[in-house]
């Protein structure tokens, strides 16, 4: 009797953190998806898909610090919503299937000299969204190439290509700054 | 520029991008969506059991310590109460319910009511009613719905009740009979075989549903399995 009563309390103590996370953020996740989709059912589908993915493979989500959890879910939600929008418009996601030779890249590959912070911020903002997301998920949140590809619904070779393009964009940015100076 | 500063800027770019959604207006999600989300949370709970079992969280020792104190306190209170009332009641869980066993009946309570609708938002109905049954009575309040069907020829009745979880606390006559755990589709529930009737109650995540009928256990169970959302 006592054991069963304690079990109930223990269940309450081990409250589902994903549910809490959902309750705290569902309003703004809805708004993120609504920016790209106008059908409430589609938006709800996107949110379900995001959370189902987390539920099925919780390791990535679980390993992130709290602040990164919301950034990660924001990016995935936005990306899924744009994918669904493209699908509705019969305009499939861009695929880059060519096999790209890839040498391991870390975030240090994107460190940009001594440029002023506001210039860099502008530079990062101006990067194409998928390219920026690839750097964010792979280099900052430490997702593997495969995980990054899966979350962004692109191929692994596309992820490699986006990383290479990102690095090229950095060197072009530095070159332009040197020329300006 | 150091890597940490660049990381900070990168985070700022993302925080700026999503800042406009922070004060988004409240949206009322559909009942179906919330039900699906609950299923997703169950999957997550199941898949993260390993994390709960391992002491990987920084404050897990602290929580265990607090919990130990709670256990001791709770045990002391329960022993005291048991002595005081002469062990008149026993509490245990069965079929997804907390059960309070009295000398001649058992009261059922839902285990988890958090996040569940506080009023009726979806109406459930029996979709596979046997031939010959007609609607006898239907009443609806903000927190429960009662629907009874009767077969005039055989005098048999079927009753479907739907109740918001926070208001549920039904008593079942268990003096001569015993509650059993039973599956109703993917939900665990309780069944009670009476003299010539059968009753079922289960928690479907949002509401407590009850079906009772003076029919066989199999037919009553099939009826329960046929409950579906009629309207939102």
Short mmCIF file of C-alpha atoms in Angstrom, two decimals:
data_model
loop_
_atom_site.label_atom_id
_atom_site.label_comp_id
_atom_site.label_asym_id
_atom_site.label_seq_id
_atom_site.Cartn_x
_atom_site.Cartn_y
_atom_site.Cartn_z
CA UNK A 1 0.00 0.00 0.00
CA UNK A 2 2.66 2.46 1.05
CA UNK A 3 4.88 1.47 -1.88
CA UNK A 4 2.11 2.11 -4.37
CA UNK A 5 1.28 5.48 -2.85
CA UNK A 6 4.95 6.44 -2.99
CA UNK A 7 5.16 5.30 -6.60
CA UNK A 8 2.41 7.73 -7.54
CA UNK A 9 4.24 10.58 -5.89
CA UNK A 10 7.48 9.54 -7.57
CA UNK A 11 5.76 9.64 -10.97
CA UNK A 12 4.67 13.17 -10.21
CA UNK A 13 8.18 14.10 -9.23
CA UNK A 14 9.56 12.68 -12.50
CA UNK A 15 7.31 14.98 -14.48
CA UNK A 16 7.86 14.85 -18.16
CA UNK A 17 10.27 17.67 -18.93
CA UNK A 18 9.36 17.67 -22.62
CA UNK A 19 5.74 18.38 -21.70
CA UNK A 20 6.83 21.29 -19.52
CA UNK A 21 9.03 22.57 -22.33
CA UNK A 22 6.11 22.29 -24.76
CA UNK A 23 3.73 24.14 -22.46
CA UNK A 24 6.21 26.95 -21.93
CA UNK A 25 6.98 27.38 -25.63
CA UNK A 26 4.00 26.20 -27.67
CA UNK A 27 2.64 29.72 -28.13
CA UNK A 28 5.74 31.08 -29.77
CA UNK A 29 6.47 27.86 -31.72
CA UNK A 30 3.01 28.24 -33.19
CA UNK A 31 3.86 31.82 -34.15
CA UNK A 32 7.16 30.75 -35.77
CA UNK A 33 5.40 28.17 -37.93
CA UNK A 34 2.55 30.57 -38.67
CA UNK A 35 4.97 32.95 -40.32
CA UNK A 36 5.32 30.35 -43.11
CA UNK A 37 2.05 28.45 -42.94
CA UNK A 38 -1.48 29.77 -42.74
CA UNK A 39 -3.39 26.61 -42.08
CA UNK A 40 -3.70 25.82 -38.36
CA UNK A 41 -3.78 22.06 -39.02
CA UNK A 42 -0.49 22.26 -40.93
CA UNK A 43 1.06 24.27 -38.09
CA UNK A 44 -0.09 21.73 -35.50
CA UNK A 45 1.32 18.95 -37.70
CA UNK A 46 4.68 20.73 -37.79
CA UNK A 47 4.76 21.09 -34.00
CA UNK A 48 3.82 17.43 -33.55
CA UNK A 49 6.52 16.38 -35.99
CA UNK A 50 9.14 18.44 -34.15
CA UNK A 51 8.25 16.93 -30.77
CA UNK A 52 7.82 13.41 -32.12
CA UNK A 53 11.32 13.61 -33.51
CA UNK A 54 12.63 14.69 -30.11
CA UNK A 55 10.62 11.95 -28.38
CA UNK A 56 11.97 9.26 -30.67
CA UNK A 57 15.59 10.42 -30.48
CA UNK A 58 15.85 12.27 -27.20
CA UNK A 59 19.65 12.10 -26.90
CA UNK A 60 20.35 15.27 -28.88
CA UNK A 61 17.72 17.31 -27.05
CA UNK A 62 18.70 15.90 -23.66
CA UNK A 63 22.36 16.73 -24.12
CA UNK A 64 21.78 20.41 -24.89
CA UNK A 65 22.01 23.12 -22.24
CA UNK A 66 18.59 24.66 -21.47
CA UNK A 67 19.17 27.84 -23.44
CA UNK A 68 20.21 25.87 -26.51
CA UNK A 69 17.16 23.60 -26.29
CA UNK A 70 14.82 26.40 -27.27
CA UNK A 71 17.16 27.72 -29.98
CA UNK A 72 17.39 24.21 -31.40
CA UNK A 73 13.62 23.68 -31.39
CA UNK A 74 13.04 27.15 -32.88
CA UNK A 75 15.34 26.34 -35.81
CA UNK A 76 13.82 22.91 -36.40
CA UNK A 77 10.27 24.30 -36.24
CA UNK A 78 11.05 27.12 -38.66
CA UNK A 79 12.76 24.72 -41.01
CA UNK A 80 9.95 22.17 -40.98
CA UNK A 81 7.39 24.93 -41.54
CA UNK A 82 9.28 26.26 -44.57
CA UNK A 83 9.62 22.70 -45.87
CA UNK A 84 5.90 22.17 -45.57
CA UNK A 85 5.26 25.50 -47.27
CA UNK A 86 7.52 24.46 -50.15
CA UNK A 87 5.82 21.10 -50.32
CA UNK A 88 2.41 22.78 -50.44
CA UNK A 89 3.71 24.98 -53.22
CA UNK A 90 5.16 21.91 -54.95
CA UNK A 91 8.58 23.49 -54.71
CA UNK A 92 10.74 20.84 -53.09
CA UNK A 93 13.71 21.62 -50.89
CA UNK A 94 16.92 22.29 -52.73
CA UNK A 95 19.08 19.17 -52.86
CA UNK A 96 22.81 19.18 -53.40
CA UNK A 97 23.63 15.59 -54.10
CA UNK A 98 27.13 15.79 -55.42
CA UNK A 99 29.66 13.99 -53.29
CA UNK A 100 31.72 16.67 -51.61
CA UNK A 101 35.15 15.82 -50.18
CA UNK A 102 34.96 16.88 -46.56
CA UNK A 103 37.65 17.64 -44.06
CA UNK A 104 36.35 17.91 -40.48
CA UNK A 105 35.27 21.48 -39.72
CA UNK A 106 34.79 23.02 -36.31
CA UNK A 107 33.50 26.36 -35.20
CA UNK A 108 37.07 27.73 -35.18
CA UNK A 109 36.98 27.57 -38.99
CA UNK A 110 34.47 30.38 -38.89
CA UNK A 111 36.32 32.68 -36.50
CA UNK A 112 36.61 35.94 -38.35
CA UNK A 113 39.81 37.86 -37.67
CA UNK A 114 39.31 41.03 -35.68
CA UNK A 115 36.26 42.37 -37.44
CA UNK A 116 33.86 44.50 -35.40
CA UNK A 117 31.05 42.60 -33.69
CA UNK A 118 28.25 44.48 -35.44
CA UNK A 119 29.78 43.79 -38.86
CA UNK A 120 30.08 40.10 -38.09
CA UNK A 121 26.51 39.97 -36.82
CA UNK A 122 25.35 41.51 -40.05
CA UNK A 123 27.50 39.07 -42.01
CA UNK A 124 26.02 36.07 -40.17
CA UNK A 125 22.48 37.43 -40.59
CA UNK A 126 23.06 37.76 -44.31
CA UNK A 127 24.21 34.17 -44.75
CA UNK A 128 21.60 32.02 -46.51
CA UNK A 129 19.36 30.49 -43.83
CA UNK A 130 20.22 26.84 -44.48
CA UNK A 131 23.93 27.63 -44.58
CA UNK A 132 23.63 29.47 -41.26
CA UNK A 133 21.57 26.65 -39.74
CA UNK A 134 24.13 24.06 -40.81
CA UNK A 135 26.91 25.96 -39.05
CA UNK A 136 24.69 26.49 -36.01
CA UNK A 137 23.60 22.86 -35.62
CA UNK A 138 26.85 21.17 -36.59
CA UNK A 139 29.50 23.52 -35.23
CA UNK A 140 27.74 25.12 -32.25
CA UNK A 141 25.29 22.52 -31.04
CA UNK A 142 27.66 19.69 -32.06
CA UNK A 143 25.14 17.63 -33.99
CA UNK A 144 26.77 15.10 -36.28
CA UNK A 145 26.71 15.65 -40.05
CA UNK A 146 24.01 13.00 -40.33
CA UNK A 147 21.88 14.52 -37.57
CA UNK A 148 22.25 17.99 -39.07
CA UNK A 149 21.22 16.68 -42.47
CA UNK A 150 18.21 14.91 -40.99
CA UNK A 151 17.03 17.93 -38.99
CA UNK A 152 17.29 20.23 -41.98
CA UNK A 153 15.89 17.69 -44.43
CA UNK A 154 18.90 17.84 -46.73
CA UNK A 155 21.50 15.25 -47.71
CA UNK A 156 24.77 14.79 -45.85
CA UNK A 157 26.67 15.95 -48.92
CA UNK A 158 24.54 19.10 -48.94
CA UNK A 159 25.54 19.73 -45.31
CA UNK A 160 29.21 19.35 -46.30
CA UNK A 161 28.69 21.71 -49.18
CA UNK A 162 26.97 24.31 -46.98
CA UNK A 163 29.90 24.12 -44.54
CA UNK A 164 32.36 24.65 -47.38
CA UNK A 165 30.29 27.52 -48.72
CA UNK A 166 30.20 29.00 -45.21
CA UNK A 167 33.96 28.86 -44.94
CA UNK A 168 34.31 30.41 -48.38
CA UNK A 169 31.88 33.16 -47.37
CA UNK A 170 34.09 33.87 -44.34
CA UNK A 171 37.24 34.14 -46.44
CA UNK A 172 35.43 36.36 -48.97
CA UNK A 173 34.22 38.54 -46.11
CA UNK A 174 37.79 38.86 -44.78
CA UNK A 175 39.10 39.58 -48.26
CA UNK A 176 36.56 42.35 -48.77
CA UNK A 177 37.46 43.87 -45.40
CA UNK A 178 41.16 43.80 -46.25
CA UNK A 179 40.44 45.45 -49.60
CA UNK A 180 38.35 48.13 -47.86
CA UNK A 181 41.16 48.85 -45.43
CA UNK B 1 38.05 37.86 -32.49
CA UNK B 2 37.85 34.88 -30.15
CA UNK B 3 35.73 31.82 -30.76
CA UNK B 4 33.61 32.52 -27.67
CA UNK B 5 32.73 36.04 -28.85
CA UNK B 6 31.79 34.71 -32.27
CA UNK B 7 29.62 32.06 -30.64
CA UNK B 8 27.94 34.77 -28.61
CA UNK B 9 27.23 36.77 -31.76
CA UNK B 10 25.89 33.67 -33.47
CA UNK B 11 23.52 33.05 -30.60
CA UNK B 12 22.44 36.70 -30.71
CA UNK B 13 21.56 36.37 -34.39
CA UNK B 14 19.25 33.44 -33.56
CA UNK B 15 17.79 35.10 -30.49
CA UNK B 16 17.07 38.23 -32.58
CA UNK B 17 15.44 36.14 -35.30
CA UNK B 18 13.02 34.50 -32.90
CA UNK B 19 12.52 37.43 -30.50
CA UNK B 20 9.53 38.71 -32.47
CA UNK B 21 7.61 35.55 -31.53
CA UNK B 22 8.11 35.87 -27.79
CA UNK B 23 4.96 37.91 -27.28
CA UNK B 24 2.83 35.98 -29.73
CA UNK B 25 -0.88 35.85 -29.01
CA UNK B 26 -2.27 32.79 -27.28
CA UNK B 27 -3.52 30.12 -29.67
CA UNK B 28 -6.09 27.52 -28.73
CA UNK B 29 -4.75 24.23 -30.04
CA UNK B 30 -7.22 21.63 -31.22
CA UNK B 31 -8.26 18.78 -28.99
CA UNK B 32 -6.79 16.27 -31.46
CA UNK B 33 -3.46 18.07 -31.39
CA UNK B 34 -3.28 18.06 -27.59
CA UNK B 35 -4.19 14.38 -27.56
CA UNK B 36 -1.44 13.60 -30.06
CA UNK B 37 1.02 15.63 -28.00
CA UNK B 38 0.19 13.54 -24.94
CA UNK B 39 1.01 10.39 -26.88
CA UNK B 40 4.31 11.99 -27.91
CA UNK B 41 5.14 12.82 -24.27
CA UNK B 42 4.49 9.20 -23.32
CA UNK B 43 6.93 8.08 -26.03
CA UNK B 44 9.49 10.58 -24.74
CA UNK B 45 8.97 9.43 -21.15
CA UNK B 46 9.51 5.84 -22.19
CA UNK B 47 12.60 6.67 -24.22
CA UNK B 48 14.18 8.75 -21.47
CA UNK B 49 13.69 6.27 -18.63
CA UNK B 50 17.40 5.52 -18.78
CA UNK B 51 18.15 9.14 -17.96
CA UNK B 52 15.87 9.10 -14.94
CA UNK B 53 17.46 5.94 -13.66
CA UNK B 54 21.01 7.24 -13.96
CA UNK B 55 22.13 9.92 -11.50
CA UNK B 56 23.39 12.19 -14.30
CA UNK B 57 21.75 15.42 -13.16
CA UNK B 58 23.78 17.75 -11.03
CA UNK B 59 21.15 17.96 -8.35
CA UNK B 60 20.06 14.34 -8.35
CA UNK B 61 21.67 13.67 -4.97
CA UNK B 62 19.94 16.64 -3.51
CA UNK B 63 16.59 15.50 -4.91
CA UNK B 64 17.14 11.98 -3.57
CA UNK B 65 17.89 13.39 -0.17
CA UNK B 66 14.77 15.56 -0.16
CA UNK B 67 12.81 12.62 -1.44
CA UNK B 68 14.09 10.39 1.36
CA UNK B 69 12.87 12.88 3.92
CA UNK B 70 9.52 13.01 2.13
CA UNK B 71 9.29 9.23 2.19
CA UNK B 72 9.98 9.09 5.90
CA UNK B 73 7.47 11.83 6.63
CA UNK B 74 4.83 10.26 4.40
CA UNK B 75 5.38 6.84 5.91
CA UNK B 76 5.03 8.25 9.41
CA UNK B 77 1.81 10.07 8.49
CA UNK B 78 0.34 6.99 6.81
CA UNK B 79 1.20 4.70 9.72
CA UNK B 80 -0.34 7.19 12.11
CA UNK B 81 -3.51 7.45 10.02
CA UNK B 82 -3.72 3.69 9.60
CA UNK B 83 -3.52 3.20 13.35
CA UNK B 84 -6.04 5.99 13.89
CA UNK B 85 -8.73 4.66 11.57
CA UNK B 86 -8.04 1.01 12.18
CA UNK B 87 -6.87 0.32 8.66
CA UNK B 88 -10.37 0.94 7.28
CA UNK B 89 -9.13 1.91 3.84
CA UNK B 90 -6.35 0.82 1.52
CA UNK B 91 -4.94 2.85 -1.37
CA UNK B 92 -3.29 1.31 -4.39
CA UNK B 93 -3.16 1.81 -8.16
CA UNK B 94 -4.97 -0.31 -10.70
CA UNK B 95 -5.68 0.16 -14.38
CA UNK B 96 -4.40 3.72 -14.46
CA UNK B 97 -6.40 4.79 -11.40
CA UNK B 98 -5.70 5.42 -7.76
CA UNK B 99 -8.16 3.23 -5.90
CA UNK B 100 -9.43 3.88 -2.42
CA UNK B 101 -10.75 0.55 -1.14
CA UNK B 102 -13.46 0.82 1.48
CA UNK B 103 -15.21 -2.07 3.19
CA UNK B 104 -18.01 -2.30 0.60
CA UNK B 105 -16.89 -0.23 -2.37
CA UNK B 106 -13.87 1.11 -4.20
CA UNK B 107 -13.50 4.71 -5.23
CA UNK B 108 -11.45 5.45 -8.35
CA UNK B 109 -9.41 8.61 -8.89
CA UNK B 110 -7.33 9.59 -11.91
CA UNK B 111 -3.58 9.57 -11.29
CA UNK B 112 -2.61 12.56 -13.40
CA UNK B 113 -4.94 15.47 -14.03
CA UNK B 114 -2.41 18.11 -14.99
CA UNK B 115 -2.93 19.75 -18.37
CA UNK B 116 -6.26 17.98 -18.93
CA UNK B 117 -9.37 19.84 -20.07
CA UNK B 118 -11.29 21.39 -17.19
CA UNK B 119 -14.50 21.37 -19.20
CA UNK B 120 -15.89 19.07 -21.89
CA UNK B 121 -14.27 20.07 -25.19
CA UNK B 122 -14.68 16.87 -27.20
CA UNK B 123 -17.72 14.63 -27.05
CA UNK B 124 -17.25 10.87 -27.29
CA UNK B 125 -19.81 8.44 -28.59
CA UNK B 126 -20.22 4.68 -29.07
CA UNK B 127 -19.82 4.11 -32.77
CA UNK B 128 -20.83 0.44 -32.87
CA UNK B 129 -24.10 0.25 -30.97
CA UNK B 130 -25.72 -3.20 -31.21
CA UNK B 131 -28.96 -3.51 -33.18
CA UNK B 132 -32.16 -2.69 -31.33
CA UNK B 133 -30.71 -0.06 -29.00
CA UNK B 134 -32.18 3.43 -29.02
CA UNK B 135 -31.25 6.59 -27.23
CA UNK B 136 -33.01 6.70 -23.88
CA UNK B 137 -31.41 9.67 -22.14
CA UNK B 138 -28.71 12.22 -22.84
CA UNK B 139 -27.58 14.93 -20.47
CA UNK B 140 -24.58 17.18 -20.64
CA UNK B 141 -22.99 19.59 -18.20
CA UNK B 142 -19.73 21.52 -18.42
CA UNK B 143 -17.82 18.66 -16.78
CA UNK B 144 -19.61 15.44 -17.70
CA UNK B 145 -21.91 13.76 -20.20
CA UNK B 146 -24.31 10.92 -19.55
CA UNK B 147 -25.83 8.91 -22.40
CA UNK B 148 -28.08 5.88 -21.96
CA UNK B 149 -29.40 3.52 -24.62
CA UNK B 150 -32.08 0.90 -24.22
CA UNK B 151 -33.23 -2.11 -26.15
CA UNK B 152 -36.99 -2.07 -25.60
CA UNK B 153 -37.39 -5.73 -26.60
CA UNK B 154 -34.74 -7.15 -24.29
CA UNK B 155 -34.79 -4.43 -21.59
CA UNK B 156 -31.00 -4.24 -21.80
CA UNK B 157 -29.30 -0.90 -21.28
CA UNK B 158 -25.96 0.60 -22.20
CA UNK B 159 -24.57 3.67 -20.44
CA UNK B 160 -21.68 5.83 -21.57
CA UNK B 161 -20.30 8.44 -19.19
CA UNK B 162 -17.61 10.99 -19.97
CA UNK B 163 -16.13 13.09 -17.20
CA UNK B 164 -13.33 15.63 -16.95
CA UNK B 165 -10.57 14.05 -14.94
CA UNK B 166 -10.43 16.61 -12.16
CA UNK B 167 -14.11 15.92 -11.31
CA UNK B 168 -13.95 12.14 -11.44
CA UNK B 169 -14.23 10.02 -8.29
CA UNK B 170 -16.72 7.22 -9.00
CA UNK B 171 -17.53 4.51 -6.47
CA UNK B 172 -17.72 0.90 -7.66
CA UNK B 173 -19.48 -1.82 -5.74
CA UNK B 174 -16.66 -4.23 -4.94
CA UNK B 175 -18.14 -5.96 -1.94
CA UNK B 176 -19.01 -9.15 -3.78
CA UNK B 177 -16.96 -8.44 -6.93
CA UNK B 178 -13.38 -7.60 -7.79
CA UNK B 179 -11.92 -4.96 -10.10
CA UNK B 180 -9.66 -6.21 -12.86
CA UNK B 181 -7.14 -4.43 -15.06
CA UNK B 182 -8.13 -4.42 -18.71
CA UNK B 183 -6.92 -2.81 -21.96
CA UNK B 184 -9.30 -0.64 -23.96
CA UNK B 185 -7.48 -0.08 -27.24
CA UNK B 186 -4.15 1.46 -26.17
CA UNK B 187 -5.45 2.61 -22.78
CA UNK B 188 -5.27 0.68 -19.57
CA UNK B 189 -8.44 0.70 -17.49
CA UNK B 190 -10.45 -1.24 -14.94
CA UNK B 191 -13.30 -3.66 -15.47
CA UNK B 192 -15.88 -4.93 -13.00
CA UNK B 193 -17.99 -7.96 -13.68
CA UNK B 194 -21.32 -7.73 -11.86
CA UNK B 195 -24.05 -10.28 -11.42
CA UNK B 196 -25.39 -9.78 -14.93
CA UNK B 197 -23.63 -6.70 -16.15
CA UNK B 198 -20.15 -5.44 -16.90
CA UNK B 199 -18.62 -1.99 -16.29
CA UNK B 200 -15.46 -0.41 -17.60
CA UNK B 201 -13.64 2.80 -16.77
CA UNK B 202 -10.50 4.16 -18.36
CA UNK B 203 -8.44 7.29 -18.60
CA UNK B 204 -7.91 8.20 -22.26
CA UNK B 205 -5.44 10.97 -21.42
CA UNK B 206 -8.00 13.77 -21.54
CA UNK B 207 -11.15 12.39 -19.94
CA UNK B 208 -12.40 9.45 -17.93
CA UNK B 209 -14.76 7.31 -19.96
CA UNK B 210 -17.07 4.70 -18.46
CA UNK B 211 -19.18 2.14 -20.24
CA UNK B 212 -21.55 -0.14 -18.39
CA UNK B 213 -24.11 -2.50 -19.81
CA UNK B 214 -26.09 -5.54 -18.82
CA UNK B 215 -24.39 -7.40 -21.63
CA UNK B 216 -21.48 -9.81 -21.71
CA UNK B 217 -17.95 -8.69 -20.90
CA UNK B 218 -16.86 -9.17 -24.51
CA UNK B 219 -19.69 -7.10 -26.00
CA UNK B 220 -19.23 -4.34 -23.40
CA UNK B 221 -15.49 -4.28 -24.08
CA UNK B 222 -16.08 -4.07 -27.85
CA UNK B 223 -18.49 -1.20 -27.22
CA UNK B 224 -15.85 0.59 -25.14
CA UNK B 225 -13.29 0.08 -27.88
CA UNK B 226 -15.65 1.71 -30.36
CA UNK B 227 -15.75 5.08 -28.57
CA UNK B 228 -14.69 7.90 -30.85
CA UNK B 229 -14.76 11.67 -30.79
CA UNK B 230 -18.07 12.85 -32.19
CA UNK B 231 -17.57 16.59 -32.07
CA UNK B 232 -15.11 19.22 -30.82
#
